Amino acid sequence: MIRSAKGWTRSRSGKGLTLAAFATAAALALSACSGGGAQPQPEASGGGGGGGNSGYTFAMITHETPGDTFWDRIRAGAEQAAKDTGSTLKYSADPEATKQATLIQGAIDAKVDGIATTLVTTDALIPTVKKAVAAGIPVDSFNSGTDFYQKAGSIAHFSSDERLAGQQAGAKAKAAGATKILCTIQQTGSVALEDRCAGVKDAFPNTENIQVNGQDDSAVTSAIQAKLAQDKEINWIITLGATQALDALKAMDAVKSQAKLGTFDLSKGAAEAVKAGTIQFCIDQQPYLQGYLAVTQLYLYKKNGNILGGGKPSLTGPAFVDTSNVDTILPFINQNTR
């Protein structure tokens, strides 16, 4: 998979879902997504679903950090949705908010049929999103910015409830004997990450945040290692990404910490660590589903005027993965759909 932070790469269409098939899928279960997308079907005559080449071109723009495999599943879902709806997908990403805004402006200038974007740094992104809306380009958002998508003019939003997820994580750590929690934030200014740690603190007030550089795994490990060596009261760590969880395991090993670890997001390595008992839980927000729904929503809006969510965000999480269900989830992780 191409991971370029600049420029656009294309995913071209095949045959698509009928409207009836998508309506079934969109009823939260979305069984097509959990199996890697619906099988192509002929379009019913007079229907409002996909089929052949829809003629639509959609841009997806994210704050992906190069090397973070979380975004592979976002993109896989988006590419499957483009295939299923007979659309063309242009994907681009940059972790810097100003550069992400520039990519959104590029999609506006290209006069795409719709834009799906993350809203990780709202102050920097919302003005450009509003330009797209003013230009008559429908925008939906996903992954981050749940509290801001309506302000931006997004027609729909697909994400986990980040604060709720944090509250549930804090409650689980408390029940498991936490006395002090360290919550790591790997991207400065991310409203979603701040909400996660705020939720942890809601449930367990003796929580301390630490800022780490999520673009440098060794720096993450060093920062957590130094904090654990300095503060022996920490007996729980909650990381906000699966990659950072694996970094935390290295830090814990280095100082022989007996702290327990939970993390947001899934990866194969994190899931295997859950199975081995070195990570207590992962909080899954179903990124594949977010990417799939974001593109399919744009297609259905252009084709039929359909809008999901009823004026509220459509939630894809939180869902906890622990020893009770990790064996069921692992096959989906291996096929890049969870």
Short mmCIF file of C-alpha atoms in Angstrom, two decimals:
data_model
loop_
_atom_site.label_atom_id
_atom_site.label_comp_id
_atom_site.label_asym_id
_atom_site.label_seq_id
_atom_site.Cartn_x
_atom_site.Cartn_y
_atom_site.Cartn_z
CA MET A 1 0.00 0.00 0.00
CA ILE A 2 1.41 3.41 -0.95
CA ARG A 3 1.88 5.60 2.11
CA SER A 4 2.91 8.90 0.51
CA ALA A 5 1.98 11.86 2.73
CA LYS A 6 1.57 14.09 -0.31
CA GLY A 7 -0.31 13.74 -3.53
CA TRP A 8 -3.23 11.51 -4.43
CA THR A 9 -3.44 7.86 -5.32
CA ARG A 10 -6.40 6.31 -7.08
CA SER A 11 -8.66 3.35 -6.40
CA ARG A 12 -10.89 2.57 -9.38
CA SER A 13 -14.33 1.04 -9.39
CA GLY A 14 -15.76 -2.39 -9.97
CA LYS A 15 -19.42 -3.35 -9.72
CA GLY A 16 -21.31 -2.11 -6.69
CA LEU A 17 -23.89 -2.78 -4.01
CA THR A 18 -27.59 -2.46 -4.62
CA LEU A 19 -29.30 0.06 -2.36
CA ALA A 20 -31.05 -2.76 -0.54
CA ALA A 21 -27.71 -4.41 0.17
CA PHE A 22 -26.26 -1.22 1.57
CA ALA A 23 -29.36 -0.47 3.61
CA THR A 24 -28.89 -3.81 5.31
CA ALA A 25 -25.19 -3.13 5.79
CA ALA A 26 -25.70 0.34 7.22
CA ALA A 27 -27.94 -0.96 9.99
CA LEU A 28 -24.86 -0.91 12.25
CA ALA A 29 -23.97 -4.57 11.72
CA LEU A 30 -22.68 -3.79 8.23
CA SER A 31 -21.84 -7.43 7.69
CA ALA A 32 -20.25 -6.62 4.35
CA CYS A 33 -17.52 -4.66 6.07
CA SER A 34 -16.63 -7.27 8.63
CA GLY A 35 -15.96 -9.67 5.79
CA GLY A 36 -13.97 -7.25 3.64
CA GLY A 37 -16.81 -5.54 1.80
CA ALA A 38 -19.89 -6.76 -0.01
CA GLN A 39 -19.56 -9.02 -3.01
CA PRO A 40 -20.25 -7.11 -6.25
CA GLN A 41 -23.86 -7.47 -7.39
CA PRO A 42 -25.72 -6.27 -10.47
CA GLU A 43 -27.62 -3.02 -9.94
CA ALA A 44 -31.38 -3.43 -9.73
CA SER A 45 -33.18 -1.50 -12.44
CA GLY A 46 -34.53 1.78 -11.12
CA GLY A 47 -32.67 1.34 -7.82
CA GLY A 48 -30.55 3.91 -6.06
CA GLY A 49 -27.48 1.80 -5.40
CA GLY A 50 -24.10 1.39 -7.04
CA GLY A 51 -23.16 -0.34 -10.23
CA GLY A 52 -20.57 -0.10 -12.99
CA ASN A 53 -18.89 3.29 -13.14
CA SER A 54 -20.88 5.85 -11.14
CA GLY A 55 -18.81 8.70 -12.56
CA TYR A 56 -18.21 10.09 -9.06
CA THR A 57 -14.77 11.00 -7.74
CA PHE A 58 -14.36 11.32 -3.98
CA ALA A 59 -11.36 12.62 -2.04
CA MET A 60 -10.41 11.20 1.34
CA ILE A 61 -7.97 13.31 3.34
CA THR A 62 -6.58 12.22 6.71
CA HIS A 63 -3.96 13.13 9.27
CA GLU A 64 -2.21 9.77 8.82
CA THR A 65 1.28 9.54 10.26
CA PRO A 66 3.52 7.55 7.88
CA GLY A 67 4.16 4.08 9.27
CA ASP A 68 1.03 3.94 11.44
CA THR A 69 -0.81 0.82 10.24
CA PHE A 70 -4.08 2.03 11.80
CA TRP A 71 -4.65 4.06 8.65
CA ASP A 72 -4.23 1.02 6.41
CA ARG A 73 -7.63 -0.15 7.63
CA ILE A 74 -9.25 3.26 7.16
CA ARG A 75 -7.99 3.24 3.60
CA ALA A 76 -8.91 -0.39 2.97
CA GLY A 77 -12.50 0.35 3.96
CA ALA A 78 -12.59 3.45 1.77
CA GLU A 79 -11.19 1.59 -1.22
CA GLN A 80 -13.72 -1.22 -0.80
CA ALA A 81 -16.54 1.33 -0.65
CA ALA A 82 -15.26 2.98 -3.83
CA LYS A 83 -15.24 -0.40 -5.53
CA ASP A 84 -18.69 -1.29 -4.24
CA THR A 85 -20.22 2.00 -5.40
CA GLY A 86 -18.41 2.22 -8.74
CA SER A 87 -16.57 5.38 -7.72
CA THR A 88 -13.02 6.71 -7.95
CA LEU A 89 -11.19 7.40 -4.69
CA LYS A 90 -8.37 9.91 -4.31
CA TYR A 91 -6.60 9.38 -0.99
CA SER A 92 -4.08 11.79 0.52
CA ALA A 93 -2.75 12.49 4.00
CA ASP A 94 -0.49 14.67 6.10
CA PRO A 95 -0.12 14.71 9.90
CA GLU A 96 0.48 18.49 9.92
CA ALA A 97 -2.82 20.35 10.16
CA THR A 98 -1.87 23.18 7.80
CA LYS A 99 -0.73 20.69 5.17
CA GLN A 100 -3.91 18.65 5.59
CA ALA A 101 -5.88 21.87 5.01
CA THR A 102 -3.86 22.41 1.84
CA LEU A 103 -4.81 18.93 0.65
CA ILE A 104 -8.48 19.73 1.26
CA GLN A 105 -8.07 22.91 -0.77
CA GLY A 106 -6.52 20.84 -3.55
CA ALA A 107 -9.59 18.60 -3.60
CA ILE A 108 -11.80 21.70 -3.84
CA ASP A 109 -9.74 23.02 -6.74
CA ALA A 110 -10.02 19.63 -8.46
CA LYS A 111 -13.82 19.90 -8.18
CA VAL A 112 -14.27 16.43 -6.75
CA ASP A 113 -17.80 15.16 -6.14
CA GLY A 114 -17.34 14.84 -2.38
CA ILE A 115 -14.74 15.04 0.38
CA ALA A 116 -14.30 12.78 3.42
CA THR A 117 -11.88 14.16 5.98
CA THR A 118 -10.73 13.80 9.56
CA LEU A 119 -11.08 16.85 11.81
CA VAL A 120 -8.20 16.22 14.18
CA THR A 121 -7.15 19.87 14.57
CA THR A 122 -10.38 21.75 14.17
CA ASP A 123 -9.17 25.35 14.20
CA ALA A 124 -6.84 24.69 11.29
CA LEU A 125 -9.22 22.54 9.23
CA ILE A 126 -12.75 23.89 9.65
CA PRO A 127 -12.21 27.10 7.60
CA THR A 128 -11.09 25.05 4.59
CA VAL A 129 -13.89 22.53 5.02
CA LYS A 130 -16.34 25.43 4.97
CA LYS A 131 -14.82 26.53 1.65
CA ALA A 132 -15.66 23.11 0.21
CA VAL A 133 -19.25 23.37 1.43
CA ALA A 134 -19.53 26.90 0.00
CA ALA A 135 -18.30 25.53 -3.33
CA GLY A 136 -21.15 23.02 -3.35
CA ILE A 137 -19.01 20.00 -2.52
CA PRO A 138 -20.57 17.72 0.11
CA VAL A 139 -18.26 16.89 3.00
CA ASP A 140 -18.52 14.19 5.59
CA SER A 141 -16.06 13.61 8.41
CA PHE A 142 -14.81 10.64 10.37
CA ASN A 143 -12.45 9.40 13.06
CA SER A 144 -11.96 12.72 14.90
CA GLY A 145 -13.86 15.94 15.48
CA THR A 146 -17.13 14.48 16.75
CA ASP A 147 -18.04 17.67 18.62
CA PHE A 148 -17.17 19.92 15.69
CA TYR A 149 -18.44 18.25 12.53
CA GLN A 150 -21.69 20.22 12.41
CA LYS A 151 -19.81 23.49 12.85
CA ALA A 152 -17.65 22.49 9.90
CA GLY A 153 -20.72 21.82 7.74
CA SER A 154 -20.19 18.08 7.46
CA ILE A 155 -23.35 16.22 6.46
CA ALA A 156 -22.49 13.20 8.64
CA HIS A 157 -19.77 11.93 10.95
CA PHE A 158 -18.44 8.43 11.66
CA SER A 159 -16.34 7.80 14.76
CA SER A 160 -16.07 6.30 18.19
CA ASP A 161 -17.21 8.24 21.27
CA GLU A 162 -13.71 9.05 22.47
CA ARG A 163 -14.56 10.48 25.88
CA LEU A 164 -16.87 7.57 26.65
CA ALA A 165 -14.12 5.17 25.60
CA GLY A 166 -11.70 6.91 27.94
CA GLN A 167 -14.18 6.71 30.79
CA GLN A 168 -14.63 2.99 30.21
CA ALA A 169 -10.87 2.47 30.06
CA GLY A 170 -10.40 4.34 33.34
CA ALA A 171 -13.16 2.31 34.96
CA LYS A 172 -11.54 -0.95 33.83
CA ALA A 173 -8.16 0.12 35.19
CA LYS A 174 -9.77 1.14 38.48
CA ALA A 175 -11.49 -2.22 38.78
CA ALA A 176 -8.14 -3.91 38.13
CA GLY A 177 -6.46 -2.11 41.04
CA ALA A 178 -5.08 1.08 39.50
CA THR A 179 -3.59 3.56 41.97
CA LYS A 180 -2.09 5.96 39.43
CA ILE A 181 -2.58 5.97 35.66
CA LEU A 182 -0.23 7.41 33.06
CA CYS A 183 -2.07 8.45 29.89
CA THR A 184 0.12 9.09 26.84
CA ILE A 185 -0.80 11.61 24.10
CA GLN A 186 1.14 11.14 20.87
CA GLN A 187 -0.05 14.12 18.81
CA THR A 188 -0.19 17.69 20.07
CA GLY A 189 -3.51 19.45 19.55
CA SER A 190 -5.55 16.36 18.66
CA VAL A 191 -9.03 16.86 20.09
CA ALA A 192 -9.75 13.12 19.89
CA LEU A 193 -6.66 12.19 21.91
CA GLU A 194 -7.33 14.88 24.49
CA ASP A 195 -10.89 13.55 24.86
CA ARG A 196 -9.56 10.05 25.46
CA CYS A 197 -7.32 11.07 28.34
CA ALA A 198 -10.01 13.40 29.72
CA GLY A 199 -12.37 10.44 29.80
CA VAL A 200 -9.81 8.33 31.66
CA LYS A 201 -9.45 11.10 34.22
CA ASP A 202 -13.25 11.37 34.56
CA ALA A 203 -13.34 7.77 35.72
CA PHE A 204 -10.05 7.80 37.62
CA PRO A 205 -8.93 11.26 38.81
CA ASN A 206 -5.40 10.19 39.74
CA THR A 207 -4.42 10.17 36.06
CA GLU A 208 -1.43 12.05 34.70
CA ASN A 209 -1.00 12.86 31.02
CA ILE A 210 2.33 12.76 29.23
CA GLN A 211 3.05 14.15 25.77
CA VAL A 212 5.12 11.90 23.51
CA ASN A 213 6.30 12.17 19.92
CA GLY A 214 4.15 9.66 18.05
CA GLN A 215 6.25 9.97 14.89
CA ASP A 216 9.31 8.51 16.66
CA ASP A 217 8.86 5.12 18.36
CA SER A 218 12.20 5.28 20.15
CA ALA A 219 11.29 8.69 21.57
CA VAL A 220 7.98 7.32 22.83
CA THR A 221 9.75 4.42 24.53
CA SER A 222 12.35 6.74 26.09
CA ALA A 223 9.74 9.18 27.42
CA ILE A 224 7.62 6.46 29.02
CA GLN A 225 10.70 4.71 30.38
CA ALA A 226 11.94 7.92 32.02
CA LYS A 227 8.54 8.61 33.55
CA LEU A 228 8.24 5.10 34.98
CA ALA A 229 11.74 5.32 36.45
CA GLN A 230 10.93 8.69 38.02
CA ASP A 231 7.45 7.90 39.37
CA LYS A 232 7.15 4.49 41.02
CA GLU A 233 3.50 5.11 41.95
CA ILE A 234 2.35 4.55 38.36
CA ASN A 235 0.86 1.07 38.15
CA TRP A 236 -1.28 1.50 35.01
CA ILE A 237 -0.50 2.92 31.58
CA ILE A 238 -3.10 3.74 28.95
CA THR A 239 -1.72 4.51 25.51
CA LEU A 240 -3.84 6.10 22.80
CA GLY A 241 -2.58 4.06 19.86
CA ALA A 242 -1.56 0.45 19.32
CA THR A 243 1.91 1.43 18.09
CA GLN A 244 2.53 3.40 21.29
CA ALA A 245 1.34 0.40 23.32
CA LEU A 246 4.13 -1.71 21.86
CA ASP A 247 6.57 1.12 22.62
CA ALA A 248 5.29 1.17 26.20
CA LEU A 249 5.93 -2.57 26.57
CA LYS A 250 9.59 -1.94 25.71
CA ALA A 251 9.76 0.84 28.28
CA MET A 252 8.19 -1.34 30.95
CA ASP A 253 10.64 -4.14 30.24
CA ALA A 254 13.59 -1.73 30.46
CA VAL A 255 12.74 -0.58 33.98
CA LYS A 256 11.15 -3.89 35.07
CA SER A 257 7.86 -2.12 35.71
CA GLN A 258 4.98 -4.21 37.04
CA ALA A 259 2.44 -1.73 35.67
CA LYS A 260 -0.49 -2.98 33.63
CA LEU A 261 -1.19 -1.66 30.16
CA GLY A 262 -4.31 -0.93 28.17
CA THR A 263 -4.51 0.80 24.83
CA PHE A 264 -6.79 2.42 22.33
CA ASP A 265 -6.88 0.91 18.84
CA LEU A 266 -5.98 -2.46 17.43
CA SER A 267 -3.08 -3.92 15.50
CA LYS A 268 -1.93 -7.46 14.99
CA GLY A 269 0.93 -6.95 17.44
CA ALA A 270 -1.32 -5.41 20.09
CA ALA A 271 -3.93 -8.15 19.71
CA GLU A 272 -1.27 -10.82 20.07
CA ALA A 273 -0.03 -9.04 23.21
CA VAL A 274 -3.60 -9.16 24.57
CA LYS A 275 -3.66 -12.89 23.90
CA ALA A 276 -0.30 -13.25 25.67
CA GLY A 277 -1.52 -11.22 28.65
CA THR A 278 0.98 -8.36 28.39
CA ILE A 279 -1.71 -5.89 27.27
CA GLN A 280 -4.95 -6.03 29.26
CA PHE A 281 -7.24 -4.65 26.56
CA CYS A 282 -7.46 -2.80 23.28
CA ILE A 283 -10.28 -0.36 22.54
CA ASP A 284 -11.44 -0.86 18.97
CA GLN A 285 -13.08 1.97 17.01
CA GLN A 286 -13.37 -0.11 13.80
CA PRO A 287 -11.35 2.06 11.39
CA TYR A 288 -12.26 -0.08 8.39
CA LEU A 289 -15.90 0.71 9.06
CA GLN A 290 -15.15 4.43 9.35
CA GLY A 291 -13.46 4.50 5.95
CA TYR A 292 -16.18 2.40 4.34
CA LEU A 293 -19.06 4.46 5.68
CA ALA A 294 -17.44 7.82 4.89
CA VAL A 295 -17.13 7.03 1.17
CA THR A 296 -20.47 5.23 0.92
CA GLN A 297 -22.22 8.17 2.59
CA LEU A 298 -20.86 10.55 -0.05
CA TYR A 299 -22.03 8.22 -2.80
CA LEU A 300 -25.53 7.85 -1.38
CA TYR A 301 -25.81 11.59 -0.81
CA LYS A 302 -24.85 12.36 -4.41
CA LYS A 303 -27.04 9.58 -5.84
CA ASN A 304 -30.13 9.80 -3.62
CA GLY A 305 -29.75 12.63 -1.11
CA ASN A 306 -29.44 10.06 1.70
CA ILE A 307 -27.89 11.11 5.02
CA LEU A 308 -27.00 8.72 7.85
CA GLY A 309 -27.12 9.55 11.54
CA GLY A 310 -30.27 11.64 11.90
CA GLY A 311 -28.25 14.72 12.81
CA LYS A 312 -26.03 12.84 15.24
CA PRO A 313 -22.69 11.08 14.76
CA SER A 314 -22.81 7.43 13.69
CA LEU A 315 -20.72 5.56 16.25
CA THR A 316 -18.30 2.80 15.27
CA GLY A 317 -17.04 2.23 18.83
CA PRO A 318 -15.86 1.86 21.50
CA ALA A 319 -15.59 -1.92 21.59
CA PHE A 320 -13.19 -3.68 23.94
CA VAL A 321 -10.95 -6.52 22.81
CA ASP A 322 -9.53 -8.63 25.63
CA THR A 323 -8.79 -12.28 26.33
CA SER A 324 -12.49 -13.11 26.15
CA ASN A 325 -12.84 -12.25 22.46
CA VAL A 326 -9.40 -11.72 20.94
CA ASP A 327 -9.39 -15.12 19.22
CA THR A 328 -12.60 -14.18 17.40
CA ILE A 329 -11.23 -10.77 16.35
CA LEU A 330 -7.73 -11.84 15.22
CA PRO A 331 -8.78 -13.31 11.84
CA PHE A 332 -10.40 -9.99 10.91
CA ILE A 333 -7.26 -8.11 11.97
CA ASN A 334 -5.21 -10.40 9.73
CA GLN A 335 -7.41 -9.56 6.74
CA ASN A 336 -7.15 -5.82 7.51
CA THR A 337 -10.85 -5.28 8.28
CA ARG A 338 -10.66 -4.77 12.09
#
